[in-house]
Short mmCIF file of C-alpha atoms in Angstrom, two decimals:
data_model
loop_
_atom_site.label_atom_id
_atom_site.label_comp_id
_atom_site.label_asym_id
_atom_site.label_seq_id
_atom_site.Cartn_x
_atom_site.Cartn_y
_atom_site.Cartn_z
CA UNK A 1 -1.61 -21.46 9.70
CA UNK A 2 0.44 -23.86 7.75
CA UNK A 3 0.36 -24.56 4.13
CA UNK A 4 2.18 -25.63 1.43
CA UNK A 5 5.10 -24.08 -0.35
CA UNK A 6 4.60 -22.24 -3.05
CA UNK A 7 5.31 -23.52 -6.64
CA UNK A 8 8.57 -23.06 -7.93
CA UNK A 9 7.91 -20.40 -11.07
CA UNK A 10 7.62 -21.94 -14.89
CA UNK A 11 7.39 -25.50 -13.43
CA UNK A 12 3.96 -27.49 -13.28
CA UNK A 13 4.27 -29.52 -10.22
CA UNK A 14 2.40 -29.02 -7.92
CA UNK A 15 3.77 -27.58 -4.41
CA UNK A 16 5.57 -29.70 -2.18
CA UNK A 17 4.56 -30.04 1.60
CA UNK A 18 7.32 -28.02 4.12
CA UNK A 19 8.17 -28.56 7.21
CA UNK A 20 6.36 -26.34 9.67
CA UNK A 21 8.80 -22.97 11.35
CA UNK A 22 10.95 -23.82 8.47
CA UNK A 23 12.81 -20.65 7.48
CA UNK A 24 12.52 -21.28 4.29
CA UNK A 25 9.03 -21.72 3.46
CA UNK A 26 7.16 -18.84 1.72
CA UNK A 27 10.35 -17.57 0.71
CA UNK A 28 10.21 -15.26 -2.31
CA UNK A 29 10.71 -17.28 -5.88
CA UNK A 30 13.84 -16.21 -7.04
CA UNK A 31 14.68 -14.62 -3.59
CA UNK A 32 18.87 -14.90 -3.13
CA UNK A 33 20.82 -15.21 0.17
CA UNK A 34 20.24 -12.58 2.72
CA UNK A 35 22.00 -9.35 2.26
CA UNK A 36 23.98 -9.39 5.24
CA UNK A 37 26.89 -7.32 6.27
CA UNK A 38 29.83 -9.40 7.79
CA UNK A 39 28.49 -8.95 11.35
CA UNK A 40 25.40 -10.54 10.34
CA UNK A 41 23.19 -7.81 10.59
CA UNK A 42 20.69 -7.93 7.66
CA UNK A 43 20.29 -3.80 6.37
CA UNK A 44 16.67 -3.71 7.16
CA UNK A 45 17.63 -4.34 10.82
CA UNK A 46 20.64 -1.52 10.73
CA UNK A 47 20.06 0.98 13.63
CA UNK A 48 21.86 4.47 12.21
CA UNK A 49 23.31 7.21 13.82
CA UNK A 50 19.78 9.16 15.00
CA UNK A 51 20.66 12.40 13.65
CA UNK A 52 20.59 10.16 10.16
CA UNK A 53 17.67 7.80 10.87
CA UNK A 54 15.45 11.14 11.78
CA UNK A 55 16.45 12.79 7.87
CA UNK A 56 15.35 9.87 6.30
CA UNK A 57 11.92 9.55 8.45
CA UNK A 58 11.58 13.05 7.69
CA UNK A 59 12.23 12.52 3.42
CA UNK A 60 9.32 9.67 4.12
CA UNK A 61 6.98 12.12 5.82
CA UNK A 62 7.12 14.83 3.14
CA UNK A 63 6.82 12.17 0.44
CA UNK A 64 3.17 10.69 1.89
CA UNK A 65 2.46 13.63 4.15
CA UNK A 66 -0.28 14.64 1.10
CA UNK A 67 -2.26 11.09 1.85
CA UNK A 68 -3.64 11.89 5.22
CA UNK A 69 -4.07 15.73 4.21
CA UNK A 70 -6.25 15.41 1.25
CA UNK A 71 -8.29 12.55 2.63
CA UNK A 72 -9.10 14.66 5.60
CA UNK A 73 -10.02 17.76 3.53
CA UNK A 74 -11.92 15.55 1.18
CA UNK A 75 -14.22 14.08 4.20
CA UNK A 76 -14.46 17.80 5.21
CA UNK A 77 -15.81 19.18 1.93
CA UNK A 78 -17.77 15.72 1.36
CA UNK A 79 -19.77 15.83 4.64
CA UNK A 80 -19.69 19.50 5.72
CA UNK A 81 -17.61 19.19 8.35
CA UNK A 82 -16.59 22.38 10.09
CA UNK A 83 -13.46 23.72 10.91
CA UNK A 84 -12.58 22.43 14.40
CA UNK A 85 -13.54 18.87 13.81
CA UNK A 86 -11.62 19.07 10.68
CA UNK A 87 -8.56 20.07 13.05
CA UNK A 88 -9.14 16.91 14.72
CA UNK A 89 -9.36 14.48 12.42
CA UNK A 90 -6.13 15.66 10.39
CA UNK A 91 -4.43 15.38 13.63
CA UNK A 92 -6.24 12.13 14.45
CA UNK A 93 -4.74 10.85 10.66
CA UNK A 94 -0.98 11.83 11.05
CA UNK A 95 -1.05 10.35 14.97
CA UNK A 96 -2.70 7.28 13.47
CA UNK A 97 -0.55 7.11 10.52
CA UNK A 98 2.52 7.10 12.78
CA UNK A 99 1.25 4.69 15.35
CA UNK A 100 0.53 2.10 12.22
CA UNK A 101 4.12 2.49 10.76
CA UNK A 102 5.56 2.22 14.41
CA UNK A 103 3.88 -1.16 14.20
CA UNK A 104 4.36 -2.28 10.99
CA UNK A 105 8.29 -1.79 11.61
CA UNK A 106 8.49 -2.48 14.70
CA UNK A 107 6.88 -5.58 14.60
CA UNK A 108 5.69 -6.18 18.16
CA UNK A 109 4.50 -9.53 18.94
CA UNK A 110 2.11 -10.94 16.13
CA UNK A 111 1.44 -7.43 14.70
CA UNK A 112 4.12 -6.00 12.02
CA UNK A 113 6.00 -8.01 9.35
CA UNK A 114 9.48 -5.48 11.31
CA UNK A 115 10.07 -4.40 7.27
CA UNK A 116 10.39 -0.47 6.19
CA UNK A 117 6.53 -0.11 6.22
CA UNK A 118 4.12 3.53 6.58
CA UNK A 119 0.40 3.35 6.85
CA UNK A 120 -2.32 6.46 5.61
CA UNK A 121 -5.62 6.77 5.05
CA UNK A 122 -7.49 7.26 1.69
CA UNK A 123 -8.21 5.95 -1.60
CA UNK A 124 -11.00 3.39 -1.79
CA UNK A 125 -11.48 2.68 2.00
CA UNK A 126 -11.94 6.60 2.07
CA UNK A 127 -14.77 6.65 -0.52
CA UNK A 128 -16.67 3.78 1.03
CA UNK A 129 -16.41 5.78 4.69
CA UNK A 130 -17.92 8.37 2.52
CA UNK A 131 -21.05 6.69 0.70
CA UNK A 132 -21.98 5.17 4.27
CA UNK A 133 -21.61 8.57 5.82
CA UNK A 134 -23.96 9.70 3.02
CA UNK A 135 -26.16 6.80 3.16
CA UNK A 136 -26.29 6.04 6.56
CA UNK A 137 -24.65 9.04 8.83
CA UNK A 138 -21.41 9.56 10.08
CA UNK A 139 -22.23 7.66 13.30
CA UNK A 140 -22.82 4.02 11.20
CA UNK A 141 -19.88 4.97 9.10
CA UNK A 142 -17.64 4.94 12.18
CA UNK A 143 -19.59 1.71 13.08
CA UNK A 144 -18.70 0.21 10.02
CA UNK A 145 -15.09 0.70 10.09
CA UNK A 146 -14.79 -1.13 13.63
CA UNK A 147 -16.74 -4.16 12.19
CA UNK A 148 -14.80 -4.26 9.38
CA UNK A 149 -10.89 -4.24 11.21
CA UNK A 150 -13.01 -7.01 13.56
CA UNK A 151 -13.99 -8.63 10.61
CA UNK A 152 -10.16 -8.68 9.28
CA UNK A 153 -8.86 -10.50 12.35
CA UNK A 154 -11.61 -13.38 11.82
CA UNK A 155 -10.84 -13.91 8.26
CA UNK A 156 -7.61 -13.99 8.47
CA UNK A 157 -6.68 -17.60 8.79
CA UNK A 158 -8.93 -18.88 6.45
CA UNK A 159 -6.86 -15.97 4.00
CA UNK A 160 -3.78 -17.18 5.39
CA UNK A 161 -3.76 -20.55 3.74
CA UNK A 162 -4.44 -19.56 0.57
CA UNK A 163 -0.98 -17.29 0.27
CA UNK A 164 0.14 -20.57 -2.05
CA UNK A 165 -1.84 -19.68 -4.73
CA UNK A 166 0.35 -16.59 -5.01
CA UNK A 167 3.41 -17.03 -6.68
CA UNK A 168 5.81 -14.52 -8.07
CA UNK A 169 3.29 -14.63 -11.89
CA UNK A 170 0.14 -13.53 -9.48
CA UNK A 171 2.54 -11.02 -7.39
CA UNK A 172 4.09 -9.37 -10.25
CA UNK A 173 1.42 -8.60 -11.80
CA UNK A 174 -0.60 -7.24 -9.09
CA UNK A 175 2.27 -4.88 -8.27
CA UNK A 176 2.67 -3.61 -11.55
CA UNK A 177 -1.33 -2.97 -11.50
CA UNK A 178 -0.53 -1.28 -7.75
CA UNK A 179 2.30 0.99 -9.36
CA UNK A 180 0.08 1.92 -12.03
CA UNK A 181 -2.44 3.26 -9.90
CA UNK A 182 -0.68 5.28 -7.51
CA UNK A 183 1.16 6.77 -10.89
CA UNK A 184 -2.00 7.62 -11.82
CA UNK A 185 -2.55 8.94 -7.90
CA UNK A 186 0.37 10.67 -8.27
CA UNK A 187 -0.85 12.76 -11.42
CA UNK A 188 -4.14 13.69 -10.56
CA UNK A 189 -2.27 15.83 -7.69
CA UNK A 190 -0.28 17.32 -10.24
CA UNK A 191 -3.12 17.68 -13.07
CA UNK A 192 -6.10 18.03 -11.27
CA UNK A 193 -9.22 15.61 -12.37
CA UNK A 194 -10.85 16.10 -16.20
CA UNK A 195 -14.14 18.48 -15.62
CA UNK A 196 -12.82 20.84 -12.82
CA UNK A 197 -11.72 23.97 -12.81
CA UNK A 198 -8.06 24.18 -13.37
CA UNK A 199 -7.50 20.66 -15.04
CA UNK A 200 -4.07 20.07 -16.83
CA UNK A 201 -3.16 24.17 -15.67
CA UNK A 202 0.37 24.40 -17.65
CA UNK A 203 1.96 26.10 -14.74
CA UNK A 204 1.14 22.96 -12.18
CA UNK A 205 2.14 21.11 -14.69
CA UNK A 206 5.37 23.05 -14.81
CA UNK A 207 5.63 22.36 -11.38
CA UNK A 208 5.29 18.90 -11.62
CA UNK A 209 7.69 18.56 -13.84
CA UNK A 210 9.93 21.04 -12.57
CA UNK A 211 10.06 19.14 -9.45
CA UNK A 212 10.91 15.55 -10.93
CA UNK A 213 13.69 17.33 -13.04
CA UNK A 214 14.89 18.59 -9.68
CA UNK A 215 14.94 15.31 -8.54
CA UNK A 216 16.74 13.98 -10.85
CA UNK A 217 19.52 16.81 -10.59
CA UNK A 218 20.61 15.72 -7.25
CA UNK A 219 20.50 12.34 -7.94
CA UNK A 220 22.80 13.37 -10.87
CA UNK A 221 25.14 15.52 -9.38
CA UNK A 222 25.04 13.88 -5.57
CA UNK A 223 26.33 10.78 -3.65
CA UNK A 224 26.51 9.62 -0.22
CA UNK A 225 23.68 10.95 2.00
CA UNK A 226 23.05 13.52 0.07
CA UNK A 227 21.82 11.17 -3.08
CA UNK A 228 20.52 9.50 -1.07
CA UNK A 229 17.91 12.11 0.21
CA UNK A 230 17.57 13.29 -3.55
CA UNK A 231 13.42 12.94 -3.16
CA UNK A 232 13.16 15.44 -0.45
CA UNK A 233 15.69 17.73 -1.94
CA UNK A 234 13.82 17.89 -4.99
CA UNK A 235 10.29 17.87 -3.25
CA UNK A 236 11.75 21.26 -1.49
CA UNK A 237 12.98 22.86 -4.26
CA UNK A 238 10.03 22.51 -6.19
CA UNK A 239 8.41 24.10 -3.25
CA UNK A 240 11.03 27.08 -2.91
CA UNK A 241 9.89 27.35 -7.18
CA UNK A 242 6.45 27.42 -5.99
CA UNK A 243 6.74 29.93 -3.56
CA UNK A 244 8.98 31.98 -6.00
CA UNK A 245 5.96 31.74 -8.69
CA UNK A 246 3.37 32.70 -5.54
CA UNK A 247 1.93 29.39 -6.16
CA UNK A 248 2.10 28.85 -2.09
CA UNK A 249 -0.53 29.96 0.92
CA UNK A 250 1.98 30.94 4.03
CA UNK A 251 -1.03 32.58 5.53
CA UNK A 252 -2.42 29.43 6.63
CA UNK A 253 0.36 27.76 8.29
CA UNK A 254 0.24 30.83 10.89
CA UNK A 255 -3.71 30.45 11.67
CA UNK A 256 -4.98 28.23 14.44
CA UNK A 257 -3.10 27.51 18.26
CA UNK A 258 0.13 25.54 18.78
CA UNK A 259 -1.22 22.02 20.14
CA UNK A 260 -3.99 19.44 18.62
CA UNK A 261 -5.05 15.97 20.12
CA UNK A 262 -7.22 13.31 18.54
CA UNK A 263 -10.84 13.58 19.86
CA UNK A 264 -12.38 10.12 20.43
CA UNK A 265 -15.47 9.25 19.37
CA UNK A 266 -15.63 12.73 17.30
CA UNK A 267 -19.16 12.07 15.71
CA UNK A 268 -20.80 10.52 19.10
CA UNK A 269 -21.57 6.31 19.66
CA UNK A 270 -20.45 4.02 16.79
CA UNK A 271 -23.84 2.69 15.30
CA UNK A 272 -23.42 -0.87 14.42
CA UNK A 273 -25.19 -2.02 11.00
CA UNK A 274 -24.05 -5.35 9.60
CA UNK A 275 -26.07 -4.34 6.00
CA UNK A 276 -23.97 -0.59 5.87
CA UNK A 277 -21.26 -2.41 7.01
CA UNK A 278 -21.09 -5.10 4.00
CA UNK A 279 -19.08 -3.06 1.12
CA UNK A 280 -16.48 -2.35 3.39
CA UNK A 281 -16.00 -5.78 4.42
CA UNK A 282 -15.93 -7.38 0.71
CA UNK A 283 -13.43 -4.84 -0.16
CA UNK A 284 -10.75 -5.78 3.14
CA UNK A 285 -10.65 -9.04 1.09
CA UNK A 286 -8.86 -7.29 -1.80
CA UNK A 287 -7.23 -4.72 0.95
CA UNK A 288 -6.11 -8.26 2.20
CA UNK A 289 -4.17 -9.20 -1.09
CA UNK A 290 -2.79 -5.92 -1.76
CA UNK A 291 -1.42 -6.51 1.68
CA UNK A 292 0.05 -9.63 0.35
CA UNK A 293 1.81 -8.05 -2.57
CA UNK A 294 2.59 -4.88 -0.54
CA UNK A 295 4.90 -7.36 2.24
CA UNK A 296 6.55 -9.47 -0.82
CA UNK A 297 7.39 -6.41 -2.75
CA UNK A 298 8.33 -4.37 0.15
CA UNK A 299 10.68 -7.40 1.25
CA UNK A 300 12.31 -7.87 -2.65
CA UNK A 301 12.99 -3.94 -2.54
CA UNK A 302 14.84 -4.27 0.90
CA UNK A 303 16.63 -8.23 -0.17
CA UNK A 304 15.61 -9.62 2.60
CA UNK A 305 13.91 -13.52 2.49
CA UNK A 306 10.68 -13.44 4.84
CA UNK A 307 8.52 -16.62 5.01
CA UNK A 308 5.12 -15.27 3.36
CA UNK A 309 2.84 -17.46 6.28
CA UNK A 310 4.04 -15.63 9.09
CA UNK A 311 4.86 -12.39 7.07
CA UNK A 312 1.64 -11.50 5.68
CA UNK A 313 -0.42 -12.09 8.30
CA UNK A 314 1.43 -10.14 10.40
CA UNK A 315 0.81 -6.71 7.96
CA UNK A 316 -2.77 -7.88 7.80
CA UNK A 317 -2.79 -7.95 11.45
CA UNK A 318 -1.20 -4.40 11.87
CA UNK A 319 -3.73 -3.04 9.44
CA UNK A 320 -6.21 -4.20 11.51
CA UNK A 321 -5.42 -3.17 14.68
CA UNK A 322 -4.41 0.49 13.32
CA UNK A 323 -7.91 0.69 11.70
CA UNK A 324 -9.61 -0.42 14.66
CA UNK A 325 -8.13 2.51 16.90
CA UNK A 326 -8.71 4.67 13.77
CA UNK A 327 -12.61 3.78 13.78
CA UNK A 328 -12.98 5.23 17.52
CA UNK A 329 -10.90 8.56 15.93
CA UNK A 330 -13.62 9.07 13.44
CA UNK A 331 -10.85 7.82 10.61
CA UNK A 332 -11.50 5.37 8.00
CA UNK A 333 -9.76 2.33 6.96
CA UNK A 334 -6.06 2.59 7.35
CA UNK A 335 -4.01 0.48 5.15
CA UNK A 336 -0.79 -0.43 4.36
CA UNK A 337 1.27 1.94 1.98
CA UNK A 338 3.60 1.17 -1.13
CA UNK A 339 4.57 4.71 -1.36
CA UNK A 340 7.45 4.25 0.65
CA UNK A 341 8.61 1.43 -0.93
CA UNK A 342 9.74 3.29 -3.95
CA UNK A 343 12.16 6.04 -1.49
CA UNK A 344 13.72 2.94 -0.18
CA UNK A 345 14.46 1.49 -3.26
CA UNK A 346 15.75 5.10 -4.40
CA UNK A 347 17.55 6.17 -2.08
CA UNK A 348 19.29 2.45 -0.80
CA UNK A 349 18.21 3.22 2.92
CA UNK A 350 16.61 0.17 3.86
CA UNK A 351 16.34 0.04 7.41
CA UNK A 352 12.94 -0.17 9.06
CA UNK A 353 14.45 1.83 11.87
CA UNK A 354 13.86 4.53 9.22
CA UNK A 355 10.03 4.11 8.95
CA UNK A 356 9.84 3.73 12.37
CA UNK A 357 11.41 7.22 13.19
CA UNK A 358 9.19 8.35 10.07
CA UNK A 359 6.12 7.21 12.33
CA UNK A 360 7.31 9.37 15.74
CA UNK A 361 7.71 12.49 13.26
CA UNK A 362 3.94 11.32 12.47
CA UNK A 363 2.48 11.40 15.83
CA UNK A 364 4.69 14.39 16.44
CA UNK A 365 3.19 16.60 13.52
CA UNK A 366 -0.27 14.89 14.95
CA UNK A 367 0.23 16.71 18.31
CA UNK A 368 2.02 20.12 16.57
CA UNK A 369 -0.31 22.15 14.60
CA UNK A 370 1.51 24.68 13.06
CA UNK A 371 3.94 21.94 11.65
CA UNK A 372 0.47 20.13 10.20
CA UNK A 373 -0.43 23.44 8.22
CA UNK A 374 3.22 24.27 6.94
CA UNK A 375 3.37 20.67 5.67
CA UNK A 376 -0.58 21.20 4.33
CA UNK A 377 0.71 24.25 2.33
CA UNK A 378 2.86 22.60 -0.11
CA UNK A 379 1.37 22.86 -3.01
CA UNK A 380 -0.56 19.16 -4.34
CA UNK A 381 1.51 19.53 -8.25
CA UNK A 382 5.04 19.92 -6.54
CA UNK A 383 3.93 16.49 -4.05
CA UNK A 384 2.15 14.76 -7.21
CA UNK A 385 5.64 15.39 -8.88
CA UNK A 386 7.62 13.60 -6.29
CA UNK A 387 4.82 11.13 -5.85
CA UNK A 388 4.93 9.59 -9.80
CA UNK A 389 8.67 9.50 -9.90
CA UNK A 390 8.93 7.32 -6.54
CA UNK A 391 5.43 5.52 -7.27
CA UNK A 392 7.06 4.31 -10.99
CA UNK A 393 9.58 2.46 -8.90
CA UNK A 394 7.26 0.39 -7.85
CA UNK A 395 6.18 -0.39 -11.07
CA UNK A 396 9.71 -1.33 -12.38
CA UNK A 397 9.72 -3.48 -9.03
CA UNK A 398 6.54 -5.83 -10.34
CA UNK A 399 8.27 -5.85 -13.73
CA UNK A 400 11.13 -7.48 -12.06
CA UNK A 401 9.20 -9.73 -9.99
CA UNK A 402 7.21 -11.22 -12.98
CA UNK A 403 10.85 -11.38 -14.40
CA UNK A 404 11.31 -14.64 -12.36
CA UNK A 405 8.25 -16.35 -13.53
CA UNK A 406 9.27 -17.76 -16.69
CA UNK A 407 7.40 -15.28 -19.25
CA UNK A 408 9.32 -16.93 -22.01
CA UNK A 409 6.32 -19.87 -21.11
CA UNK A 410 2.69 -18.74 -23.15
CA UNK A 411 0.93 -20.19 -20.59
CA UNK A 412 2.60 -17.64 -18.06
CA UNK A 413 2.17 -14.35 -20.74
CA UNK A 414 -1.35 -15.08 -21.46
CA UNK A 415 -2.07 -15.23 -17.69
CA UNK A 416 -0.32 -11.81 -17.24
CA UNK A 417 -1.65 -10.43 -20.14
CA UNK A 418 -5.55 -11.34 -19.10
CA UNK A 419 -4.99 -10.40 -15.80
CA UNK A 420 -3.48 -6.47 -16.46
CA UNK A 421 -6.23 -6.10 -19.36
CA UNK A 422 -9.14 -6.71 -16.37
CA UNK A 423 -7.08 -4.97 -13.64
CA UNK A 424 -6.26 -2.07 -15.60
CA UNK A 425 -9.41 -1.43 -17.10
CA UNK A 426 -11.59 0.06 -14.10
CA UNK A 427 -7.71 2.26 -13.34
CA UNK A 428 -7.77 2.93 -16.96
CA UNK A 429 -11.69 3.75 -17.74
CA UNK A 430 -12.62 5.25 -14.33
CA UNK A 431 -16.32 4.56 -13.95
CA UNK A 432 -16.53 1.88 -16.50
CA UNK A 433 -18.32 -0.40 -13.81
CA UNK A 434 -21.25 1.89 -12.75
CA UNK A 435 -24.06 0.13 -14.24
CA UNK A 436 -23.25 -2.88 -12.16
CA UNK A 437 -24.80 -3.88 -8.42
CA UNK A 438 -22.97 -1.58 -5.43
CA UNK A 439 -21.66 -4.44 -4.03
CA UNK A 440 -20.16 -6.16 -6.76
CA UNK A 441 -18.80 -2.52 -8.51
CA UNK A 442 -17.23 -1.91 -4.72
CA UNK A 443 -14.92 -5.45 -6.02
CA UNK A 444 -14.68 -4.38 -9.72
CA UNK A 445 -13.77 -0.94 -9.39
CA UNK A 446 -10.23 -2.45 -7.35
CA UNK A 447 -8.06 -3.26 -10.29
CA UNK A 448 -5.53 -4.67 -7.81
CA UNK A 449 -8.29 -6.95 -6.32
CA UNK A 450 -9.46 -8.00 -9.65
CA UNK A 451 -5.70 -8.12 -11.26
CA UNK A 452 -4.83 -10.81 -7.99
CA UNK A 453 -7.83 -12.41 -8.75
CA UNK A 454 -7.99 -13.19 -12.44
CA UNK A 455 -4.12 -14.49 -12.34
CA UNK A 456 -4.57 -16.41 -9.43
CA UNK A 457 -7.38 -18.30 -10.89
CA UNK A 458 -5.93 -18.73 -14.28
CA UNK A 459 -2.48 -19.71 -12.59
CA UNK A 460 -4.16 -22.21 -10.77
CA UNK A 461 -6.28 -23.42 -14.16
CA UNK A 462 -3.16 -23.92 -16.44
CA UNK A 463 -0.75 -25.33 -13.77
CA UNK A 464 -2.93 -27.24 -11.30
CA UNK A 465 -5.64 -28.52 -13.22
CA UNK A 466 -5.37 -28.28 -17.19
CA UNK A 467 -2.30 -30.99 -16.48
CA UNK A 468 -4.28 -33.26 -14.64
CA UNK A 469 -6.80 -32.97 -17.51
CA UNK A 470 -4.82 -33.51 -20.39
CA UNK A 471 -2.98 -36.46 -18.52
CA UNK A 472 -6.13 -38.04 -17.78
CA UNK A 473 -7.47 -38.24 -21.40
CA UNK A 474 -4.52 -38.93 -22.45
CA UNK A 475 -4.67 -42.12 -20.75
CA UNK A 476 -7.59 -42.74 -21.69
CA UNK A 477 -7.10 -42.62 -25.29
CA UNK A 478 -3.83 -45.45 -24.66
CA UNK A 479 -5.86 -47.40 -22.75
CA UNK A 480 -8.70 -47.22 -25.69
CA UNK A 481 -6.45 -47.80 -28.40
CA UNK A 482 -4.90 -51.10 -26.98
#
């Protein structure tokens, strides 16, 4: 899976060939020496004290714990499924989301980039799971999901080589577009959506902000560990608010038994269907380059160089595999999160030892019911507070990035510019591509797939060939004129 290094930022030459294993190639434009302590130990390879590690896997947990609850209770109310296999599948989501982080930080073999990664469930793998549930039955949808992580792995060297036509301009931006979205995530938990019941309710709203401002106290007022684990402080004293206003459900963290398990194969057979299966796999192309900006931004937040031909693929890989267990737990697509990527930046705890931990707290809530339902009781405003003040992180983090690619240039603005106006719109104007084919709205309706997109192709127009062009009629027009 070699290929070329990528193009130094604000230059037009084109890249230069490296020398394959080099350590170097792929790096991150801009990217400065490792952040090493003196015995050589990079931070993001730290082991803490456990007692320490386990906190900060817990802060992680409470942060994205909402992800895996809310897609689960969505497929429930979606498809009408009752309450036992419901049980399941929420336990089958945390055990899954915990396995995928384990190997996304972990990094065993070829799977894992070993950076501070979590995986969940949800967003637009979710609603896909659900139209071919709809369209097709639950049975194809499962089907569907084990094609597609098959598909992934087949794929993914012809993907692999085309990482050079993603330099910090076509990163930047689609990071930005990613922080933008879960923002707007991050809201909607806090707001509710425009047309139901409830929407924009002052006193979630109160929460939500209640719980940011709390947030920022101990970030104020802390320092050490304890500033350090500002997010979760804040996340549970917008909780203890909540349960002051009665705005919290106790009663259902005490129904149910003590243990769950992931069923496999909850909805019977897989049912293999190339056709249902098609959506899915067009949209694991853009799941594929938000995996590429996810690994880059994840390793700028954490200062540590990674070549981007080895890194990538690896985080592609883990996706994968995770989803392809997932499909024979009834789950759909898991991907790779960014939500963490804000804590670590927050916080300064950078070691992937902490994900990892974060991941056996996963599989441990999977397996521990009544822990499941006290987390599932938090109320959604006081989680979609914590959520946009961590999530605008990684915002700022794409505004850095496209820092180091020579904006000061035209060329390099207009290419931004273009490329948020098109990957902002569908995040922007939900709906705004419904008139269009299935198939093609499935690529549309991903502003980060469509944000990538549009900048890598313009990038790759105004530095690659628009100077060949204008050289070549330029000499033409000396070679006419003598």
């Amino acid at each position: 899976m070699s290929s070329p290094r990528p193009t130094t930022p604000g230059t037009h030459q084109p890249p230069t060939p490296q020398q394959p294993g080099s350590c170097t190639a792929g790096r991150l434009e801009g990217a400065g020496p490792e952040d090493t302590r003196p015995d050589g130990v990079h931070p993001v390879d730290e082991s803490r004290p456990l007692r320490r590690i386990l906190l900060f896997g817990i802060q992680h947990v409470l942060v994205m714990a909402a992800t895996p609850i809310s897609a689960i209770f969505l497929m429930s109310a979606t498809l009408r499924l009752d309450a036992h296999l419901t049980v399941n599948l929420l336990s089958a989501a945390f055990v899954l989301s915990g396995v995928g982080s384990l190997i996304q930080s972990l990094g065993p073999w070829k799977f894992g980039p070993r950076l501070p990664f979590v995986m969940l469930p949800g967003g637009a793998p979710l609603i896909l799971f659900l139209a071919i549930a709809e369209q097709h039955g639950l049975r194809t949808a499962t089907g569907a999901v084990i094609l597609t992580a098959l598909f992934s792995f087949v794929v993914l060297p012809v993907f692999s080589r085309l990482l050079a036509f993603f330099p910090a301009l076509v990163i930047g931006t689609m990071i930005v577009i990613v922080g933008v979205n879960l923002v707007k995530v991050g809201a909607v938990l806090v707001t509710g959506r425009p047309g139901e019941p409830g929407f924009a309710d002052p006193a979630h709203l109160g929460l939500g902000v209640a719980t940011i401002g709390f947030t920022v106290f101990f970030y104020l007022v802390s320092s050490g560990i304890v500033r350090q684990l500002a997010v979760m402080l804040g996340l549970l004293a917008g909780t203890v608010l909540a349960a002051v206003l009665g705005a919290v459900d106790f009663g259902r963290a005490a129904d149910g038994g003590l243990f769950n398990a992931p069923q496999l194969l909850p909805f019977g057979s897989p049912r293999f269907d190339l056709v249902a299966a098609l959506p899915l796999m067009l949209y694991s192309l853009a799941s594929m380059a938000e995996a590429t900006g996810q690994t880059v931004i994840n390793a700028e937040a954490v200062g540590k160089e990674i070549d981007r031909r080895t890194a990538v693929p690896k985080t592609i890989r883990g996706d994968a595999l995770t989803s392809l267990a997932g499909g024979f737990l009834g789950l759909p697509l898991m991907v790779t999160s960014g939500e963490n990527i804000g804590i670590v930046r927050v916080t300064g705890v950078r070691s992937r030892f902490v994900t990892a931990a974060a991941g056996l707290v996963l599989v441990l809530i999977g397996f521990l019911a009544p822990v499941t339902r006290a987390i599932s009781v938090i109320p959604s405003a006081v989680i979609g507070g914590t959520a946009m003040a961590v999530f605008a992180v990684i915002t700022v983090l794409g505004m850095q990035l496209l820092g180091r690619a020579d904006l000061d240039q035209h060329t390099n603005t207009f290419v931004c510019a273009v490329a948020l106006a098109l990957g902002l719109l569908p995040i922007l104007i939900p709906g705004v591509y419904a008139g269009f084919p299935p198939n093609l709205r499935i690529l549309l309706e991903s502003g980060v797939a469509v944000g990538a997109f549009v900048a890598a192709v313009l990038h790759f127009l105004f530095h690659h060939i628009r100077p060949g062009v204008v050289a070549r009629v330029a000499a033409a027009r000396t070679e006419s004129s003598r």
